[in-house]
CSV table of N, CA and C in Angstrom, one decimal:
chain,number,residue,atom,x,y,z
X,167,MET,N,-25.5,-20.1,-38.4
X,167,MET,CA,-25.0,-18.8,-38.0
X,167,MET,C,-23.7,-18.9,-37.1
X,168,ILE,N,-23.7,-19.9,-36.2
X,168,ILE,CA,-22.5,-20.1,-35.4
X,168,ILE,C,-21.4,-20.5,-36.3
X,169,ALA,N,-21.7,-21.4,-37.2
X,169,ALA,CA,-20.6,-21.9,-38.1
X,169,ALA,C,-20.1,-20.8,-39.0
X,170,MET,N,-21.0,-19.9,-39.4
X,170,MET,CA,-20.5,-18.7,-40.2
X,170,MET,C,-19.6,-17.8,-39.4
X,171,THR,N,-20.0,-17.6,-38.1
X,171,THR,CA,-19.2,-16.8,-37.3
X,171,THR,C,-17.8,-17.4,-37.1
X,172,LEU,N,-17.8,-18.7,-36.8
X,172,LEU,CA,-16.5,-19.3,-36.7
X,172,LEU,C,-15.6,-19.2,-37.9
X,173,VAL,N,-16.2,-19.4,-39.1
X,173,VAL,CA,-15.5,-19.3,-40.4
X,173,VAL,C,-15.0,-17.9,-40.5
X,174,ALA,N,-15.8,-16.9,-40.1
X,174,ALA,CA,-15.4,-15.5,-40.3
X,174,ALA,C,-14.2,-15.2,-39.4
X,175,PHE,N,-14.2,-15.7,-38.1
X,175,PHE,CA,-13.1,-15.5,-37.2
X,175,PHE,C,-11.8,-16.2,-37.8
X,176,LEU,N,-12.0,-17.4,-38.3
X,176,LEU,CA,-10.8,-18.1,-38.8
X,176,LEU,C,-10.3,-17.4,-40.1
X,177,SER,N,-11.2,-16.9,-40.9
X,177,SER,CA,-10.8,-16.2,-42.1
X,177,SER,C,-10.1,-14.9,-41.7
X,178,LEU,N,-10.6,-14.2,-40.7
X,178,LEU,CA,-10.0,-13.0,-40.2
X,178,LEU,C,-8.6,-13.2,-39.8
X,179,SER,N,-8.4,-14.2,-39.1
X,179,SER,CA,-7.0,-14.5,-38.6
X,179,SER,C,-6.1,-14.8,-39.8
X,180,ALA,N,-6.6,-15.6,-40.7
X,180,ALA,CA,-5.8,-15.8,-41.9
X,180,ALA,C,-5.5,-14.6,-42.7
X,181,ALA,N,-6.5,-13.8,-42.9
X,181,ALA,CA,-6.4,-12.5,-43.7
X,181,ALA,C,-5.4,-11.6,-43.0
X,182,GLN,N,-5.5,-11.4,-41.7
X,182,GLN,CA,-4.6,-10.5,-41.0
X,182,GLN,C,-3.2,-11.0,-41.1
X,183,ALA,N,-3.0,-12.3,-41.1
X,183,ALA,CA,-1.6,-12.8,-41.1
X,183,ALA,C,-1.1,-12.6,-42.5
X,184,ALA,N,-1.9,-12.6,-43.5
X,184,ALA,CA,-1.5,-12.4,-44.9
X,184,ALA,C,-1.3,-11.0,-45.4
X,185,SER,N,-2.0,-10.0,-44.7
X,185,SER,CA,-1.9,-8.7,-45.2
X,185,SER,C,-2.0,-7.7,-44.0
X,186,GLN,N,-1.8,-6.5,-44.3
X,186,GLN,CA,-1.9,-5.4,-43.2
X,186,GLN,C,-3.3,-5.4,-42.7
X,187,PRO,N,-3.6,-5.5,-41.4
X,187,PRO,CA,-4.9,-5.4,-40.9
X,187,PRO,C,-5.5,-4.0,-41.1
X,188,PRO,N,-6.8,-3.9,-41.2
X,188,PRO,CA,-7.4,-2.5,-41.4
X,188,PRO,C,-7.3,-1.8,-40.0
X,189,SER,N,-7.5,-0.5,-40.1
X,189,SER,CA,-7.6,0.3,-38.9
X,189,SER,C,-9.0,0.1,-38.4
X,190,TYR,N,-9.3,0.5,-37.2
X,190,TYR,CA,-10.6,0.5,-36.6
X,190,TYR,C,-11.6,1.3,-37.5
X,191,ASP,N,-11.2,2.5,-37.9
X,191,ASP,CA,-12.1,3.3,-38.7
X,191,ASP,C,-12.4,2.6,-40.0
X,192,GLU,N,-11.4,2.0,-40.6
X,192,GLU,CA,-11.7,1.3,-41.9
X,192,GLU,C,-12.6,0.2,-41.7
X,193,ALA,N,-12.4,-0.6,-40.7
X,193,ALA,CA,-13.3,-1.8,-40.4
X,193,ALA,C,-14.7,-1.3,-40.2
X,194,VAL,N,-14.9,-0.3,-39.4
X,194,VAL,CA,-16.2,0.3,-39.1
X,194,VAL,C,-16.9,0.8,-40.4
X,195,ARG,N,-16.1,1.5,-41.2
X,195,ARG,CA,-16.7,2.0,-42.5
X,195,ARG,C,-17.1,0.8,-43.4
X,196,CYS,N,-16.3,-0.2,-43.5
X,196,CYS,CA,-16.6,-1.4,-44.3
X,196,CYS,C,-17.8,-2.1,-43.7
X,197,ALA,N,-17.9,-2.2,-42.4
X,197,ALA,CA,-19.0,-2.9,-41.8
X,197,ALA,C,-20.3,-2.1,-42.1
X,198,GLY,N,-20.3,-0.8,-42.0
X,198,GLY,CA,-21.4,0.0,-42.3
X,198,GLY,C,-21.9,-0.1,-43.7
X,199,LEU,N,-20.9,0.0,-44.6
X,199,LEU,CA,-21.2,-0.1,-46.1
X,199,LEU,C,-21.7,-1.5,-46.5
X,200,THR,N,-21.1,-2.5,-46.0
X,200,THR,CA,-21.6,-3.8,-46.4
X,200,THR,C,-22.9,-4.2,-45.7
X,201,GLN,N,-23.1,-3.7,-44.5
X,201,GLN,CA,-24.4,-3.9,-43.9
X,201,GLN,C,-25.5,-3.2,-44.6
X,202,ALA,N,-25.3,-2.0,-45.0
X,202,ALA,CA,-26.2,-1.2,-45.7
X,202,ALA,C,-26.5,-1.8,-47.1
X,203,ALA,N,-25.5,-2.2,-47.8
X,203,ALA,CA,-25.6,-2.8,-49.1
X,203,ALA,C,-26.4,-4.1,-49.0
X,204,SER,N,-26.1,-4.9,-48.0
X,204,SER,CA,-26.8,-6.1,-47.8
X,204,SER,C,-28.3,-5.9,-47.5
X,205,GLU,N,-28.6,-4.9,-46.7
X,205,GLU,CA,-30.0,-4.6,-46.4
X,205,GLU,C,-30.7,-4.1,-47.7
X,206,LEU,N,-30.1,-3.3,-48.5
X,206,LEU,CA,-30.7,-2.8,-49.7
X,206,LEU,C,-30.9,-3.8,-50.8
X,207,GLU,N,-29.9,-4.8,-50.8
X,207,GLU,CA,-30.0,-5.8,-51.8
X,207,GLU,C,-31.0,-6.9,-51.4
X,208,GLY,N,-31.1,-7.2,-50.2
X,208,GLY,CA,-31.9,-8.3,-49.7
X,208,GLY,C,-31.1,-9.6,-49.7
X,209,GLY,N,-31.6,-10.7,-49.0
X,209,GLY,CA,-30.8,-11.9,-48.9
X,209,GLY,C,-31.2,-13.0,-49.8
X,210,GLU,N,-32.1,-12.7,-50.8
X,210,GLU,CA,-32.6,-13.8,-51.6
X,210,GLU,C,-31.6,-14.1,-52.8
X,211,SER,N,-30.8,-13.2,-53.2
X,211,SER,CA,-29.9,-13.4,-54.4
X,211,SER,C,-28.5,-13.8,-53.9
X,212,GLY,N,-27.8,-14.3,-54.8
X,212,GLY,CA,-26.4,-14.6,-54.5
X,212,GLY,C,-25.6,-13.4,-54.1
X,213,GLU,N,-25.9,-12.3,-54.7
X,213,GLU,CA,-25.3,-11.0,-54.4
X,213,GLU,C,-25.6,-10.6,-52.9
X,214,GLY,N,-26.9,-10.8,-52.6
X,214,GLY,CA,-27.3,-10.5,-51.2
X,214,GLY,C,-26.6,-11.3,-50.2
X,215,ARG,N,-26.5,-12.6,-50.5
X,215,ARG,CA,-25.8,-13.5,-49.5
X,215,ARG,C,-24.3,-13.2,-49.4
X,216,SER,N,-23.7,-12.8,-50.5
X,216,SER,CA,-22.3,-12.4,-50.5
X,216,SER,C,-22.1,-11.1,-49.7
X,217,LEU,N,-23.0,-10.2,-49.9
X,217,LEU,CA,-23.0,-8.9,-49.1
X,217,LEU,C,-23.2,-9.2,-47.6
X,218,TYR,N,-24.1,-10.1,-47.3
X,218,TYR,CA,-24.3,-10.5,-45.9
X,218,TYR,C,-23.1,-11.1,-45.3
X,219,ASP,N,-22.4,-12.0,-46.0
X,219,ASP,CA,-21.1,-12.5,-45.5
X,219,ASP,C,-20.1,-11.5,-45.3
X,220,ALA,N,-20.0,-10.5,-46.2
X,220,ALA,CA,-19.0,-9.4,-46.1
X,220,ALA,C,-19.4,-8.6,-44.9
X,221,ALA,N,-20.7,-8.3,-44.7
X,221,ALA,CA,-21.1,-7.5,-43.5
X,221,ALA,C,-20.7,-8.2,-42.2
X,222,LEU,N,-20.9,-9.5,-42.1
X,222,LEU,CA,-20.6,-10.3,-41.0
X,222,LEU,C,-19.1,-10.2,-40.7
X,223,TYR,N,-18.3,-10.4,-41.7
X,223,TYR,CA,-16.9,-10.4,-41.6
X,223,TYR,C,-16.4,-9.0,-41.1
X,224,TRP,N,-16.9,-7.9,-41.7
X,224,TRP,CA,-16.4,-6.6,-41.3
X,224,TRP,C,-16.9,-6.2,-39.9
X,225,SER,N,-18.1,-6.6,-39.5
X,225,SER,CA,-18.6,-6.4,-38.2
X,225,SER,C,-17.7,-7.1,-37.2
X,226,LEU,N,-17.4,-8.3,-37.4
X,226,LEU,CA,-16.6,-9.1,-36.5
X,226,LEU,C,-15.1,-8.5,-36.5
X,227,THR,N,-14.7,-8.1,-37.6
X,227,THR,CA,-13.3,-7.5,-37.7
X,227,THR,C,-13.3,-6.2,-36.8
X,228,ALA,N,-14.3,-5.4,-37.0
X,228,ALA,CA,-14.3,-4.2,-36.2
X,228,ALA,C,-14.4,-4.5,-34.7
X,229,MET,N,-15.2,-5.5,-34.3
X,229,MET,CA,-15.3,-5.9,-32.9
X,229,MET,C,-13.9,-6.4,-32.4
X,230,GLN,N,-13.3,-7.2,-33.2
X,230,GLN,CA,-12.0,-7.7,-32.8
X,230,GLN,C,-10.9,-6.6,-32.6
X,231,ILE,N,-10.9,-5.7,-33.5
X,231,ILE,CA,-9.9,-4.6,-33.4
X,231,ILE,C,-10.3,-3.8,-32.1
X,232,ALA,N,-11.6,-3.5,-31.9
X,232,ALA,CA,-12.0,-2.8,-30.7
X,232,ALA,C,-11.6,-3.5,-29.4
X,233,GLN,N,-11.8,-4.8,-29.4
X,233,GLN,CA,-11.4,-5.5,-28.2
X,233,GLN,C,-9.9,-5.4,-27.9
X,234,ARG,N,-9.1,-5.5,-28.9
X,234,ARG,CA,-7.7,-5.3,-28.7
X,234,ARG,C,-7.3,-4.0,-28.2
X,235,ALA,N,-8.1,-3.0,-28.6
X,235,ALA,CA,-7.8,-1.6,-28.1
X,235,ALA,C,-8.6,-1.2,-26.9
X,236,ALA,N,-9.2,-2.2,-26.3
X,236,ALA,CA,-10.0,-2.1,-25.0
X,236,ALA,C,-11.1,-1.0,-25.2
X,237,ARG,N,-11.7,-1.0,-26.4
X,237,ARG,CA,-12.9,-0.1,-26.6
X,237,ARG,C,-14.1,-0.9,-26.1
X,238,PRO,N,-15.0,-0.2,-25.5
X,238,PRO,CA,-16.3,-0.9,-25.0
X,238,PRO,C,-17.1,-1.4,-26.2
X,239,ALA,N,-17.7,-2.5,-26.0
X,239,ALA,CA,-18.5,-3.1,-27.1
X,239,ALA,C,-19.6,-2.2,-27.5
X,240,ALA,N,-20.2,-1.6,-26.5
X,240,ALA,CA,-21.4,-0.7,-26.8
X,240,ALA,C,-20.9,0.5,-27.7
X,241,THR,N,-19.7,1.0,-27.5
X,241,THR,CA,-19.2,2.0,-28.4
X,241,THR,C,-19.0,1.5,-29.8
X,242,THR,N,-18.5,0.3,-29.9
X,242,THR,CA,-18.3,-0.2,-31.3
X,242,THR,C,-19.6,-0.5,-32.0
X,243,ASP,N,-20.6,-1.0,-31.2
X,243,ASP,CA,-21.9,-1.2,-31.8
X,243,ASP,C,-22.5,0.1,-32.3
X,244,ALA,N,-22.4,1.2,-31.5
X,244,ALA,CA,-22.9,2.5,-31.9
X,244,ALA,C,-22.2,3.0,-33.1
X,245,ASP,N,-20.9,2.9,-33.1
X,245,ASP,CA,-20.1,3.3,-34.3
X,245,ASP,C,-20.6,2.6,-35.5
X,246,GLN,N,-20.8,1.3,-35.5
X,246,GLN,CA,-21.2,0.6,-36.6
X,246,GLN,C,-22.6,1.0,-37.0
X,247,SER,N,-23.5,1.2,-36.1
X,247,SER,CA,-24.9,1.7,-36.4
X,247,SER,C,-24.8,3.0,-37.1
X,248,ARG,N,-24.0,3.9,-36.7
X,248,ARG,CA,-23.9,5.2,-37.3
X,248,ARG,C,-23.3,5.1,-38.7
X,249,ALA,N,-22.4,4.2,-38.9
X,249,ALA,CA,-21.7,4.0,-40.2
X,249,ALA,C,-22.8,3.3,-41.1
X,250,ARG,N,-23.6,2.5,-40.6
X,250,ARG,CA,-24.6,1.8,-41.5
X,250,ARG,C,-25.7,2.9,-41.9
X,251,ILE,N,-26.1,3.7,-41.0
X,251,ILE,CA,-27.1,4.7,-41.4
X,251,ILE,C,-26.5,5.7,-42.4
X,252,ARG,N,-25.3,6.1,-42.2
X,252,ARG,CA,-24.6,7.0,-43.2
X,252,ARG,C,-24.5,6.3,-44.5
X,253,ALA,N,-24.1,5.0,-44.5
X,253,ALA,CA,-23.9,4.3,-45.8
X,253,ALA,C,-25.3,4.1,-46.5
X,254,VAL,N,-26.3,3.8,-45.8
X,254,VAL,CA,-27.7,3.7,-46.5
X,254,VAL,C,-27.9,5.0,-47.3
X,255,ARG,N,-27.8,6.1,-46.6
X,255,ARG,CA,-28.0,7.4,-47.3
X,255,ARG,C,-27.1,7.5,-48.5
X,256,GLU,N,-25.8,7.2,-48.4
X,256,GLU,CA,-24.9,7.3,-49.5
X,256,GLU,C,-25.2,6.4,-50.6
X,257,LEU,N,-25.5,5.1,-50.3
X,257,LEU,CA,-25.8,4.1,-51.4
X,257,LEU,C,-27.1,4.4,-52.1
X,258,ILE,N,-28.1,4.9,-51.4
X,258,ILE,CA,-29.4,5.3,-52.0
X,258,ILE,C,-29.2,6.4,-53.0
X,259,THR,N,-28.3,7.4,-52.7
X,259,THR,CA,-28.1,8.5,-53.6
X,259,THR,C,-27.0,8.2,-54.6
X,260,ASP,N,-26.5,6.9,-54.6
X,260,ASP,CA,-25.5,6.4,-55.5
X,260,ASP,C,-24.2,7.3,-55.4
X,261,ASP,N,-23.8,7.6,-54.2
X,261,ASP,CA,-22.6,8.3,-54.0
X,261,ASP,C,-21.4,7.6,-54.5
X,262,PRO,N,-20.6,8.2,-55.4
X,262,PRO,CA,-19.5,7.4,-56.1
X,262,PRO,C,-18.4,7.0,-55.1
X,263,ASP,N,-18.1,7.9,-54.1
X,263,ASP,CA,-17.1,7.5,-53.1
X,263,ASP,C,-17.5,6.3,-52.3
X,264,ALA,N,-18.8,6.3,-51.9
X,264,ALA,CA,-19.3,5.2,-51.1
X,264,ALA,C,-19.2,3.9,-52.0
X,265,ARG,N,-19.6,4.0,-53.2
X,265,ARG,CA,-19.6,2.8,-54.1
X,265,ARG,C,-18.2,2.3,-54.3
X,266,THR,N,-17.2,3.2,-54.5
X,266,THR,CA,-15.8,2.8,-54.6
X,266,THR,C,-15.3,2.1,-53.3
X,267,THR,N,-15.6,2.7,-52.2
X,267,THR,CA,-15.1,2.2,-50.9
X,267,THR,C,-15.8,0.8,-50.7
X,268,LEU,N,-17.1,0.7,-51.0
X,268,LEU,CA,-17.7,-0.6,-50.9
X,268,LEU,C,-17.0,-1.7,-51.7
X,269,GLN,N,-16.7,-1.4,-52.9
X,269,GLN,CA,-15.9,-2.3,-53.7
X,269,GLN,C,-14.6,-2.7,-53.2
X,270,ARG,N,-13.9,-1.7,-52.6
X,270,ARG,CA,-12.6,-2.0,-51.9
X,270,ARG,C,-12.8,-2.9,-50.7
X,271,CYS,N,-13.8,-2.6,-50.0
X,271,CYS,CA,-14.1,-3.5,-48.8
X,271,CYS,C,-14.4,-4.9,-49.2
X,272,ARG,N,-15.2,-5.0,-50.3
X,272,ARG,CA,-15.6,-6.4,-50.8
X,272,ARG,C,-14.3,-7.1,-51.3
X,273,ALA,N,-13.4,-6.4,-51.9
X,273,ALA,CA,-12.2,-7.0,-52.4
X,273,ALA,C,-11.3,-7.5,-51.3
X,274,ARG,N,-11.4,-6.9,-50.1
X,274,ARG,CA,-10.6,-7.2,-49.0
X,274,ARG,C,-11.3,-8.3,-48.1
X,275,THR,N,-12.5,-8.7,-48.5
X,275,THR,CA,-13.3,-9.7,-47.7
X,275,THR,C,-12.9,-11.1,-48.2
X,276,PRO,N,-12.5,-11.9,-47.2
X,276,PRO,CA,-12.1,-13.3,-47.6
X,276,PRO,C,-13.4,-14.1,-48.1
X,277,ASP,N,-13.2,-15.1,-48.9
X,277,ASP,CA,-14.3,-15.9,-49.3
X,277,ASP,C,-14.7,-16.8,-48.1
X,278,LEU,N,-16.0,-16.6,-47.7
X,278,LEU,CA,-16.5,-17.3,-46.6
X,278,LEU,C,-17.2,-18.6,-47.0
X,279,GLY,N,-17.2,-18.9,-48.3
X,279,GLY,CA,-17.8,-20.1,-48.8
X,279,GLY,C,-19.2,-20.0,-48.9
C-alpha cells in the first residue's frame, strides 16, 4: 500500500509535468467515480484492480490540489465522499454522462503498474 502510494505520487508529478493538471472539481469528480466503480466492480478482477489504482491516483491528486490551495483535509475528504455517493447512484442507473466521464478519468490515469 505504501509502495502504491509512492508510485501514485511519482506518477502524479510526471503526469502534471506532461499535461495540464486537473482542477480540484475535476479531480474530486474522478476520485468519486473511480472509487464508486472500484467498489461496484470488486477487487478480484483485473478491471477491479485497475479501478482501485485509478481511485487511489485521483484521491491523492485531489488531496494534493487541495493542499496547494490550503483547503482543509477534512473538507476534501467530505467532498470525495459526496462525489463517491453521487457516482454510485449514477453508475448503478447506468447514467451515460457518468460513464463517459469515468472513461475520461481512466484515460487520464497514469499506468501504476
